[in-house]
PDB file of C-alpha atoms in Angstrom:
ATOM      1  CA  MET A   1       2.317 -15.292 -29.976  1.00 87.00           C
ATOM      2  CA  ALA A   2       2.989 -16.790 -26.529  1.00 93.00           C
ATOM      3  CA  VAL A   3       0.624 -19.527 -25.402  1.00 95.00           C
ATOM      4  CA  PRO A   4       0.597 -21.156 -21.930  1.00 92.00           C
ATOM      5  CA  LYS A   5       1.800 -24.773 -21.900  1.00 95.00           C
ATOM      6  CA  ARG A   6      -0.472 -25.776 -19.025  1.00 95.00           C
ATOM      7  CA  LYS A   7      -3.739 -24.562 -17.569  1.00 95.00           C
ATOM      8  CA  LYS A   8      -3.442 -22.388 -14.457  1.00 94.00           C
ATOM      9  CA  THR A   9      -5.139 -23.931 -11.441  1.00 97.00           C
ATOM     10  CA  PRO A  10      -7.864 -21.883  -9.718  1.00 97.00           C
ATOM     11  CA  PRO A  11      -5.707 -21.115  -6.624  1.00 96.00           C
ATOM     12  CA  LYS A  12      -2.846 -19.850  -8.796  1.00 95.00           C
ATOM     13  CA  ARG A  13      -5.282 -17.783 -10.850  1.00 93.00           C
ATOM     14  CA  ASP A  14      -6.804 -16.287  -7.696  1.00 93.00           C
ATOM     15  CA  MET A  15      -3.388 -15.427  -6.244  1.00 92.00           C
ATOM     16  CA  ARG A  16      -2.502 -13.610  -9.461  1.00 90.00           C
ATOM     17  CA  ARG A  17      -5.745 -11.636  -9.404  1.00 91.00           C
ATOM     18  CA  ALA A  18      -5.456 -10.812  -5.698  1.00 90.00           C
ATOM     19  CA  GLN A  19      -2.324  -8.691  -6.229  1.00 84.00           C
ATOM     20  CA  HIS A  20      -4.489  -5.797  -7.440  1.00 81.00           C
ATOM     21  CA  ASP A  21      -6.549  -5.758  -4.228  1.00 80.00           C
ATOM     22  CA  LYS A  22      -3.674  -5.487  -1.753  1.00 82.00           C
ATOM     23  CA  VAL A  23      -4.230  -2.967   1.021  1.00 84.00           C
ATOM     24  CA  THR A  24      -1.206  -1.374   2.644  1.00 85.00           C
ATOM     25  CA  PRO A  25      -1.516  -0.208   6.258  1.00 88.00           C
ATOM     26  CA  VAL A  26      -1.512   3.537   6.912  1.00 90.00           C
ATOM     27  CA  GLN A  27       1.782   4.793   8.329  1.00 93.00           C
ATOM     28  CA  VAL A  28       1.205   7.019  11.363  1.00 95.00           C
ATOM     29  CA  ILE A  29       3.943   8.929  13.177  1.00 94.00           C
ATOM     30  CA  SER A  30       3.874  11.199  16.218  1.00 93.00           C
ATOM     31  CA  CYS A  31       4.163  14.972  15.989  1.00 92.00           C
ATOM     32  CA  GLU A  32       7.506  16.344  17.262  1.00 90.00           C
ATOM     33  CA  ASN A  33       5.783  19.370  18.816  1.00 89.00           C
ATOM     34  CA  CYS A  34       2.689  17.985  20.578  1.00 92.00           C
ATOM     35  CA  GLY A  35       3.025  14.191  20.318  1.00 91.00           C
ATOM     36  CA  GLU A  36      -0.295  13.628  18.531  1.00 93.00           C
ATOM     37  CA  ALA A  37      -0.538  11.029  15.761  1.00 94.00           C
ATOM     38  CA  ARG A  38      -0.231  12.442  12.245  1.00 94.00           C
ATOM     39  CA  LEU A  39       0.410  11.266   8.685  1.00 93.00           C
ATOM     40  CA  PRO A  40       3.965  11.578   7.349  1.00 93.00           C
ATOM     41  CA  HIS A  41       4.808  14.582   5.114  1.00 93.00           C
ATOM     42  CA  ARG A  42       1.748  16.479   6.384  1.00 92.00           C
ATOM     43  CA  ALA A  43       1.212  19.186   8.979  1.00 92.00           C
ATOM     44  CA  CYS A  44      -0.148  18.101  12.358  1.00 91.00           C
ATOM     45  CA  GLY A  45      -3.906  18.438  12.614  1.00 89.00           C
ATOM     46  CA  SER A  46      -3.919  19.483  16.259  1.00 89.00           C
ATOM     47  CA  CYS A  47      -1.060  22.003  16.478  1.00 90.00           C
ATOM     48  CA  GLY A  48      -0.361  22.807  12.796  1.00 90.00           C
ATOM     49  CA  HIS A  49       3.413  22.273  12.983  1.00 92.00           C
ATOM     50  CA  TYR A  50       5.488  20.652  10.235  1.00 90.00           C
ATOM     51  CA  LYS A  51       9.264  20.153  10.329  1.00 88.00           C
ATOM     52  CA  GLY A  52       9.618  22.210  13.502  1.00 84.00           C
ATOM     53  CA  ARG A  53       7.723  25.325  12.423  1.00 87.00           C
ATOM     54  CA  LYS A  54       4.131  26.559  12.249  1.00 88.00           C
ATOM     55  CA  ALA A  55       2.779  25.585   8.832  1.00 83.00           C
ATOM     56  CA  ALA A  56      -1.012  25.458   9.025  1.00 78.00           C
ATOM     57  CA  PRO A  57      -3.631  27.303  11.075  1.00 82.00           C
ATOM     58  CA  THR A  58      -5.463  25.222  13.666  1.00 74.00           C
ATOM     59  CA  GLY A  59      -9.215  25.253  14.289  1.00 65.00           C
ATOM     60  CA  SER A  60      -9.084  27.783  17.157  1.00 62.00           C
ATOM     61  CA  GLU A  61      -7.014  30.263  15.113  1.00 60.00           C
ATOM     62  CA  ASN A  62      -9.258  29.924  12.057  1.00 60.00           C
ATOM     63  CA  SER A  63     -12.348  31.463  13.711  1.00 58.00           C
ATOM     64  CA  GLY A  64     -11.308  35.109  13.290  1.00 55.00           C
ATOM     65  CA  SER A  65     -14.877  36.439  12.986  1.00 55.00           C
TER      66      SER A  65
END
């Protein structure tokens, strides 16, 4: 069984443990149709377009009652 030759110092130990807590920034792109910010690979929340066509209903179209 493998055994460490030397004791890990506290800073090295903390750097190793910190790799699990990394936070990546959210990627935001602009909609090609309306220019609003949206997440990649998702329909726009304001106009409902995705890849140049209407993909999702918007809030004003949803209230059909």
